[in-house]
CSV table of C-alpha atoms and ligand atoms in Angstrom, one decimal:
chain,number,residue,atom,x,y,z
A,151,MET,CA,31.7,-34.7,12.5
A,152,SER,CA,34.7,-36.8,13.6
A,153,ASN,CA,34.3,-39.1,16.5
A,154,THR,CA,37.7,-38.3,18.1
A,155,LYS,CA,36.5,-34.7,18.9
A,156,LYS,CA,35.1,-34.0,22.4
A,157,ILE,CA,31.4,-33.4,22.2
A,158,ALA,CA,29.8,-30.1,23.1
A,159,LEU,CA,26.0,-30.0,23.8
A,160,THR,CA,23.5,-27.5,24.9
A,161,GLY,CA,19.8,-26.6,24.6
A,162,ILE,CA,17.6,-23.5,24.6
A,163,LYS,CA,14.0,-23.6,25.7
A,164,PRO,CA,11.5,-22.0,23.2
A,165,THR,CA,9.8,-20.0,25.9
A,166,GLY,CA,10.3,-16.5,24.3
A,167,VAL,CA,12.1,-14.5,21.8
A,168,PRO,CA,15.9,-14.9,22.2
A,169,HIS,CA,17.5,-12.1,23.9
A,170,ILE,CA,21.0,-10.9,24.2
A,171,GLY,CA,21.7,-12.8,27.5
A,172,ASN,CA,20.8,-15.9,25.6
A,173,TYR,CA,23.0,-14.9,22.7
A,174,LEU,CA,26.1,-13.8,24.7
A,175,GLY,CA,25.5,-16.4,27.6
A,176,ALA,CA,24.7,-19.4,25.4
A,177,ILE,CA,24.5,-19.2,21.6
A,178,LYS,CA,27.9,-17.3,20.9
A,179,PRO,CA,30.0,-19.4,23.2
A,180,ALA,CA,28.4,-22.5,21.8
A,181,LEU,CA,29.0,-21.5,18.2
A,182,GLU,CA,32.7,-20.6,18.9
A,183,LEU,CA,33.0,-24.3,20.4
A,184,ALA,CA,31.6,-25.8,17.4
A,185,ASP,CA,34.8,-25.0,15.6
A,186,ASN,CA,36.8,-27.6,17.7
A,187,TYR,CA,34.1,-29.8,19.1
A,188,ASP,CA,31.6,-32.3,17.8
A,189,ALA,CA,28.6,-30.0,18.7
A,190,ARG,CA,25.2,-31.1,19.3
A,191,TYR,CA,22.8,-28.3,19.8
A,192,PHE,CA,19.0,-28.6,20.4
A,193,ILE,CA,15.7,-26.8,20.9
A,194,ALA,CA,14.5,-27.9,24.5
A,195,ASP,CA,10.7,-27.9,23.5
A,196,TYR,CA,9.7,-30.4,26.2
A,197,HIS,CA,11.2,-28.3,28.8
A,198,ALA,CA,9.3,-25.4,27.5
A,199,LEU,CA,6.2,-27.4,27.9
A,200,ASN,CA,6.4,-27.1,31.6
A,201,SER,CA,5.5,-23.5,31.5
A,202,LEU,CA,4.0,-23.0,28.1
A,203,LYS,CA,0.9,-24.7,27.1
A,204,ASP,CA,-0.2,-22.4,24.2
A,205,ARG,CA,0.2,-24.6,21.1
A,206,ASP,CA,0.7,-21.6,18.7
A,207,LEU,CA,3.1,-19.7,20.9
A,208,LEU,CA,5.3,-22.9,21.4
A,209,LYS,CA,5.4,-23.3,17.7
A,210,SER,CA,6.3,-19.8,17.0
A,211,TYR,CA,9.0,-19.7,19.7
A,212,THR,CA,10.3,-22.8,18.4
A,213,TYR,CA,10.8,-21.4,14.9
A,214,GLU,CA,12.3,-18.2,16.5
A,215,VAL,CA,14.9,-20.2,18.5
A,216,ALA,CA,15.8,-22.3,15.4
A,217,ALA,CA,15.9,-19.2,13.2
A,218,THR,CA,18.2,-17.5,15.9
A,219,TRP,CA,20.7,-20.3,16.0
A,220,LEU,CA,20.9,-20.4,12.1
A,221,ALA,CA,21.0,-16.6,11.7
A,222,CYS,CA,23.9,-16.5,14.4
A,223,GLY,CA,26.0,-18.9,12.3
A,224,LEU,CA,25.0,-22.4,13.1
A,225,ASP,CA,26.0,-24.6,10.2
A,226,PRO,CA,23.9,-27.7,10.1
A,227,ASP,CA,26.5,-29.6,8.0
A,228,LYS,CA,28.9,-29.2,11.0
A,229,VAL,CA,26.5,-29.1,14.0
A,230,LEU,CA,23.9,-31.7,14.8
A,231,PHE,CA,20.9,-29.5,15.3
A,232,TYR,CA,17.5,-30.9,16.4
A,233,ARG,CA,14.4,-30.5,18.4
A,234,GLN,CA,14.2,-32.4,21.7
A,235,SER,CA,10.6,-33.6,21.0
A,236,ASP,CA,11.7,-35.3,17.7
A,237,VAL,CA,14.0,-37.6,19.8
A,238,PRO,CA,11.7,-39.9,21.9
A,239,GLN,CA,14.7,-42.0,23.0
A,240,ILE,CA,15.5,-39.2,25.4
A,241,PHE,CA,12.4,-39.9,27.3
A,242,GLU,CA,13.2,-43.5,27.6
A,243,LEU,CA,16.6,-42.5,29.1
A,244,THR,CA,14.9,-40.1,31.5
A,245,THR,CA,12.8,-43.0,32.8
A,246,MET,CA,16.0,-45.2,33.2
A,247,ILE,CA,18.0,-42.6,35.2
A,248,MET,CA,14.9,-41.7,37.3
A,249,ALA,CA,15.7,-44.8,39.3
A,250,PHE,CA,19.3,-43.4,40.0
A,251,THR,CA,18.0,-40.0,40.9
A,252,SER,CA,17.4,-39.3,44.6
A,253,LYS,CA,14.3,-37.1,45.4
A,254,GLY,CA,16.5,-34.9,47.5
A,255,LEU,CA,18.7,-34.0,44.6
A,256,MET,CA,15.5,-32.5,43.0
A,257,ASN,CA,14.5,-30.8,46.1
A,258,ARG,CA,17.8,-29.0,46.1
A,259,ALA,CA,17.7,-27.8,42.4
A,260,HIS,CA,17.7,-24.1,42.5
A,261,ALA,CA,14.7,-23.4,40.2
A,262,TYR,CA,12.4,-25.5,42.3
A,263,LYS,CA,13.9,-24.2,45.5
A,264,ALA,CA,13.2,-20.7,44.4
A,265,ILE,CA,9.5,-21.4,43.7
A,266,VAL,CA,8.9,-23.0,47.0
A,267,ALA,CA,10.6,-20.1,48.9
A,268,ASP,CA,8.5,-17.7,46.9
A,269,ASN,CA,5.3,-19.6,47.8
A,270,LEU,CA,6.3,-19.8,51.5
A,271,GLU,CA,7.0,-16.1,51.5
A,272,LYS,CA,3.4,-15.5,50.0
A,273,GLU,CA,2.1,-18.1,52.8
A,274,LYS,CA,0.8,-20.2,50.1
A,275,ASP,CA,1.3,-24.2,49.7
A,276,PRO,CA,4.9,-24.8,49.1
A,277,ASP,CA,4.3,-26.7,45.9
A,278,ASN,CA,1.7,-24.2,44.6
A,279,GLY,CA,2.2,-24.0,40.8
A,280,VAL,CA,4.8,-26.7,40.6
A,281,ASN,CA,4.1,-29.5,38.1
A,282,MET,CA,6.1,-32.8,38.0
A,283,GLY,CA,7.7,-31.6,34.8
A,284,LEU,CA,9.2,-28.7,36.6
A,285,PHE,CA,10.0,-30.7,39.6
A,286,THR,CA,11.8,-33.4,37.7
A,287,TYR,CA,13.3,-30.9,35.0
A,288,PRO,CA,17.0,-31.7,36.1
A,289,VAL,CA,16.4,-35.3,35.2
A,290,LEU,CA,15.1,-34.6,31.7
A,291,MET,CA,18.1,-32.1,31.2
A,292,ALA,CA,20.4,-34.9,32.4
A,293,ALA,CA,19.0,-37.2,29.8
A,294,ASP,CA,19.4,-34.6,27.2
A,295,ILE,CA,23.1,-34.4,28.1
A,296,LEU,CA,23.9,-38.1,28.8
A,297,MET,CA,22.0,-39.4,25.7
A,298,PHE,CA,24.6,-37.8,23.4
A,299,ASP,CA,27.8,-38.4,25.4
A,300,ALA,CA,28.5,-34.6,25.9
A,301,ASP,CA,31.9,-33.9,27.5
A,302,TYR,CA,31.2,-30.1,27.7
A,303,VAL,CA,27.8,-28.2,28.1
A,304,PRO,CA,28.2,-24.4,27.5
A,305,VAL,CA,25.6,-22.7,29.4
A,306,GLY,CA,25.0,-19.6,31.5
A,307,LYS,CA,25.9,-19.7,35.1
A,308,ASP,CA,22.4,-20.5,36.3
A,309,GLN,CA,22.5,-23.8,34.6
A,310,ILE,CA,25.7,-25.1,36.1
A,311,GLN,CA,23.9,-26.7,39.0
A,312,HIS,CA,21.9,-28.8,36.5
A,313,ILE,CA,24.9,-30.1,34.9
A,314,GLU,CA,26.5,-31.2,38.1
A,315,ILE,CA,23.1,-33.1,38.8
A,316,ALA,CA,23.5,-34.8,35.5
A,317,ALA,CA,27.1,-35.8,36.5
A,318,ASP,CA,25.9,-37.2,39.9
A,319,ILE,CA,23.2,-39.3,38.2
A,320,ALA,CA,25.7,-40.5,35.6
A,321,GLU,CA,28.0,-41.5,38.4
A,322,ALA,CA,25.3,-43.3,40.4
A,323,PHE,CA,24.4,-45.3,37.2
A,324,ASN,CA,27.9,-46.1,36.3
A,325,SER,CA,28.9,-47.1,39.8
A,326,ASN,CA,25.9,-49.5,40.1
A,327,TYR,CA,26.7,-51.3,36.8
A,328,LYS,CA,30.5,-50.9,37.2
A,329,VAL,CA,30.9,-49.7,33.6
A,330,GLU,CA,31.4,-46.2,32.2
A,331,ALA,CA,28.0,-46.4,30.4
A,332,LEU,CA,27.2,-42.7,30.7
A,333,LYS,CA,29.8,-40.0,30.1
A,334,ILE,CA,30.4,-37.5,33.0
A,335,PRO,CA,29.6,-34.1,31.6
A,336,THR,CA,31.4,-30.7,32.6
A,337,GLY,CA,29.4,-27.4,32.5
A,338,ILE,CA,31.3,-24.4,31.2
A,339,ALA,CA,30.2,-20.8,31.8
A,340,SER,CA,32.6,-18.2,30.5
A,341,GLU,CA,33.7,-15.6,33.1
A,342,GLU,CA,32.7,-12.5,31.4
A,343,THR,CA,29.4,-13.7,29.9
A,344,GLN,CA,28.3,-15.5,33.0
A,345,THR,CA,25.5,-13.2,33.8
A,346,ILE,CA,24.4,-10.6,31.4
A,347,THR,CA,22.5,-7.7,33.0
A,348,GLY,CA,19.1,-6.7,31.7
A,349,LEU,CA,17.4,-3.2,31.5
A,350,ASP,CA,17.1,-2.9,35.2
A,351,GLY,CA,20.5,-4.1,36.2
A,352,ARG,CA,19.2,-7.5,37.3
A,353,LYS,CA,20.1,-10.7,35.4
A,354,MET,CA,18.5,-10.4,31.9
A,355,SER,CA,15.7,-12.9,32.0
A,356,LYS,CA,12.4,-13.4,30.3
A,357,SER,CA,11.0,-13.9,34.0
A,358,TYR,CA,12.2,-10.4,34.8
A,359,ASN,CA,10.7,-8.7,31.8
A,360,ASN,CA,14.0,-6.8,31.4
A,361,THR,CA,15.4,-8.4,28.2
A,362,ILE,CA,16.6,-6.8,25.1
A,363,SER,CA,15.6,-9.1,22.3
A,364,LEU,CA,18.4,-10.0,19.9
A,365,PHE,CA,16.6,-9.2,16.6
A,366,LEU,CA,14.5,-6.3,17.3
A,367,PRO,CA,14.0,-3.9,14.3
A,368,GLU,CA,16.4,-0.9,14.4
A,369,LYS,CA,13.9,1.6,15.8
A,370,GLN,CA,12.6,-0.7,18.5
A,371,LEU,CA,16.1,-1.7,19.6
A,372,ARG,CA,17.0,2.0,20.0
A,373,LYS,CA,13.7,2.5,21.9
A,374,ILE,CA,14.5,-0.3,24.3
A,375,ILE,CA,18.0,0.7,24.9
A,376,MET,CA,16.9,4.2,26.0
A,377,LYS,CA,14.9,2.5,28.8
A,378,ILE,CA,18.0,1.1,30.6
A,379,VAL,CA,18.0,2.2,34.1
A,380,THR,CA,20.8,4.6,35.0
A,381,ASN,CA,21.3,6.9,38.0
A,382,SER,CA,20.4,10.6,38.0
A,383,GLN,CA,23.6,12.1,37.5
A,384,GLU,CA,23.7,15.1,35.3
A,385,ILE,CA,25.5,15.5,31.9
A,386,ASP,CA,28.5,17.2,33.2
A,387,GLU,CA,29.3,15.1,36.1
A,388,PRO,CA,32.0,12.5,35.6
A,389,LYS,CA,30.6,9.0,35.6
A,390,ASP,CA,31.8,5.5,36.8
A,391,PRO,CA,31.7,3.2,33.8
A,392,ASP,CA,32.0,0.1,36.0
A,393,SER,CA,28.8,0.7,37.9
A,394,CYS,CA,26.7,1.4,34.9
A,395,ASN,CA,24.2,-0.9,33.2
A,396,VAL,CA,24.8,0.6,29.8
A,397,PHE,CA,28.4,0.3,29.9
A,398,ALA,CA,28.2,-3.3,31.3
A,399,LEU,CA,26.3,-4.0,28.0
A,400,TYR,CA,28.5,-2.0,25.8
A,401,LYS,CA,31.7,-3.7,27.0
A,402,LEU,CA,30.2,-7.2,25.8
A,403,PHE,CA,30.2,-6.0,22.2
A,404,ALA,CA,33.1,-3.6,22.0
A,405,THR,CA,36.7,-4.0,21.1
A,406,LYS,CA,39.2,-3.2,24.0
A,407,GLU,CA,40.0,0.1,22.2
A,408,GLN,CA,36.2,1.1,22.0
A,409,GLN,CA,35.8,0.1,25.7
A,410,GLU,CA,38.7,2.4,26.8
A,411,ALA,CA,37.4,5.3,24.6
A,412,LEU,CA,34.0,5.2,26.0
A,413,ALA,CA,35.2,4.7,29.6
A,414,GLU,CA,37.4,7.7,29.2
A,415,ARG,CA,34.3,9.9,28.1
A,416,TYR,CA,32.4,8.6,31.2
A,417,ARG,CA,35.2,9.7,33.5
A,418,ALA,CA,35.8,12.9,31.8
A,419,GLY,CA,32.1,14.3,32.3
A,420,GLY,CA,30.2,15.8,29.5
A,421,LEU,CA,28.6,12.5,28.6
A,422,GLY,CA,24.9,12.2,29.2
A,423,TRP,CA,23.1,9.0,29.6
A,424,GLY,CA,21.4,9.6,26.3
A,425,HIS,CA,24.7,9.8,24.6
A,426,ALA,CA,26.0,6.7,26.3
A,427,LYS,CA,22.9,4.8,25.2
A,428,GLN,CA,23.2,6.0,21.6
A,429,GLU,CA,26.8,4.6,21.7
A,430,LEU,CA,25.4,1.3,22.8
A,431,PHE,CA,22.6,1.3,20.3
A,432,GLU,CA,24.9,2.0,17.3
A,433,LEU,CA,27.5,-0.6,18.4
A,434,LEU,CA,24.9,-3.3,18.9
A,435,ASN,CA,22.9,-2.5,15.9
A,436,THR,CA,26.1,-2.9,13.8
A,437,VAL,CA,26.8,-6.2,15.4
A,438,VAL,CA,23.3,-7.6,15.0
A,439,ALA,CA,22.5,-6.2,11.6
A,440,PRO,CA,23.8,-8.9,9.4
A,441,MET,CA,22.5,-11.6,11.6
A,442,ARG,CA,19.1,-9.8,11.9
A,443,GLU,CA,18.8,-9.8,8.0
A,444,LYS,CA,19.3,-13.6,7.9
A,445,TYR,CA,16.9,-14.1,10.8
A,446,PHE,CA,14.0,-12.3,9.0
A,447,ALA,CA,14.7,-14.1,5.7
A,448,LEU,CA,14.5,-17.5,7.6
A,449,MET,CA,11.3,-16.6,9.4
A,450,ASP,CA,9.8,-15.4,6.1
A,451,ASP,CA,10.2,-18.8,4.5
A,452,LYS,CA,10.3,-21.5,7.1
A,453,SER,CA,11.0,-24.2,4.7
A,454,TYR,CA,14.8,-24.1,5.3
A,455,ILE,CA,14.3,-24.4,9.0
A,456,ASP,CA,11.8,-27.3,8.6
A,457,LYS,CA,14.3,-29.1,6.4
A,458,VAL,CA,17.3,-28.6,8.8
A,459,LEU,CA,15.2,-29.9,11.8
A,460,VAL,CA,14.0,-33.0,9.7
A,461,GLU,CA,17.5,-33.9,8.9
A,462,GLY,CA,18.8,-33.2,12.4
A,463,ALA,CA,16.1,-35.3,13.9
A,464,GLN,CA,16.9,-38.3,11.8
A,465,LYS,CA,20.7,-38.1,12.7
A,466,ALA,CA,19.9,-37.4,16.4
A,467,ARG,CA,17.5,-40.4,16.6
A,468,ASP,CA,20.0,-42.7,15.1
A,469,ILE,CA,22.6,-41.8,17.7
A,470,ALA,CA,20.1,-41.9,20.4
A,471,GLN,CA,18.8,-45.4,19.5
A,472,ALA,CA,22.1,-47.0,19.4
A,473,LYS,CA,22.9,-45.5,22.9
A,474,ILE,CA,19.5,-46.7,24.3
A,475,GLU,CA,20.0,-50.2,22.9
A,476,TYR,CA,23.4,-50.3,24.6
A,477,LEU,CA,21.9,-48.9,27.9
A,478,ARG,CA,19.0,-51.6,27.8
A,479,GLY,CA,21.7,-54.2,27.7
A,480,VAL,CA,23.7,-52.6,30.6
A,481,ILE,CA,20.3,-52.6,32.7
A,482,GLY,CA,19.5,-56.2,31.7
A,483,PHE,CA,16.4,-55.5,29.8
B,833,LIG,P1,15.6,-16.9,30.5
B,833,LIG,O1,16.3,-16.6,31.9
B,833,LIG,O2,15.4,-15.5,29.8
B,833,LIG,O3,14.4,-17.6,30.6
B,833,LIG,P2,16.8,-19.2,29.6
B,833,LIG,O4,16.7,-19.7,30.8
B,833,LIG,O5,15.7,-19.8,28.4
B,833,LIG,O6,16.6,-17.6,29.5
B,833,LIG,O7,18.2,-19.4,28.9
B,833,LIG,C1,18.8,-19.9,27.8
B,833,LIG,C2,20.3,-20.0,27.8
B,833,LIG,O8,20.8,-18.7,28.0
B,833,LIG,C3,20.9,-20.8,29.0
B,833,LIG,O9,22.0,-21.4,28.8
B,833,LIG,C4,21.1,-19.6,30.0
B,833,LIG,O10,21.9,-19.9,31.1
B,833,LIG,C5,21.5,-18.5,29.0
B,833,LIG,N1,21.1,-17.2,29.6
B,833,LIG,C6,20.0,-16.7,29.9
B,833,LIG,N2,20.0,-15.5,30.4
B,833,LIG,C7,21.3,-15.1,30.5
B,833,LIG,C8,22.0,-14.1,31.0
B,833,LIG,N3,21.3,-12.9,31.5
B,833,LIG,N4,23.3,-14.1,31.2
B,833,LIG,C9,24.0,-15.2,30.6
B,833,LIG,N5,23.4,-16.3,30.1
B,833,LIG,C10,22.1,-16.3,30.1
B,834,LIG,N1,17.6,-25.8,31.3
B,834,LIG,C1,18.3,-25.1,30.2
B,834,LIG,C2,17.8,-23.7,30.4
B,834,LIG,O1,16.8,-23.4,31.0
B,834,LIG,C3,17.8,-25.7,28.8
B,834,LIG,C4,18.3,-27.1,28.6
B,834,LIG,C5,17.5,-28.1,28.6
B,834,LIG,C6,19.7,-27.5,28.5
B,834,LIG,N2,18.4,-29.2,28.4
B,834,LIG,C7,19.6,-28.8,28.3
B,834,LIG,C8,21.0,-26.8,28.4
B,834,LIG,C9,20.8,-29.6,28.3
B,834,LIG,C10,22.1,-27.5,28.3
B,834,LIG,C11,22.0,-28.9,28.1
B,834,LIG,O2,18.3,-22.8,29.8
């Protein structure tokens, strides 16, 4: 990890089993960046706590997210990999920047706004079901980012607003003390993987129950792919690949040649939805098989994951402690 490299940072909440939207939208691009950046990737377990209060589930999702990163190729010798809850300095930074965060900024955060809108529609109290963790979520996320001097934050499109909030907070802090104490981060969401669609054509998300888990055993993977929603065209009819949920997913894993070949079969007619889904299943299964094997090995014996997280925690705390001491000085404590 050289200090001259730019810093890339991202986190994933352990609120469910990682799905292919997480993989294509967050994990894969982040691991590609890790070749050229000083990468810092973490498990956002305090973020998960806002919605997940079951101790055993939180633990098992944390292992699943950790095993997923490692199985997808995260090399802990190159990437700083840690659990948010192991770095208490993040929570001190959260308190520091609270004083520089206007409440209006939180009111405008889309996750909170969406809940309020939903409550109003159902004629409930606007803040029904909103805890302060959820309301102030963007501040904790800003602290995650600012703590480690991130230049770039690779995320799915839905998270870009939160990174802009982090940048706003950092600017307010810096301008007050007239020093570049907090680095201004930039969010990056790649065009083609901005929003991966789920089984029903909406954004793939745990909240919509339309996900394809990344490491489903083969049989289950096939079964779930067969559930992707399509229109009711008959086998013989020519079909439009560009408006098809199956093809949208296929494209993300296929080479240009494979994409063109399947698109051609769509347009020619004679390709039934079952065939298209089988093509997607075979391709996806080939791509994930080697990672899936590693994933199950890691989950069978969790001692490697434990070791990686303990080492990552130590390194992350050292970096964070130095930053906190510097910031305390800037503030005048
Ligand atoms: P979910 O919406 O299923 O709860 P998370 O919010 O935990 O997923 O997302 C973790 C990461 O994966 C984030 O960076 C997010 O932007 C990305 N991500 C999640 N779903 C998608 C998707 N459908 N397309 C692209 N990126 C996604
Ligand atoms: N909010 C992100 C999500 O829901 C997870 C996250 C927490 C994160 N802290 C972060 C992502 C810092 C990038 C940087 O997916």
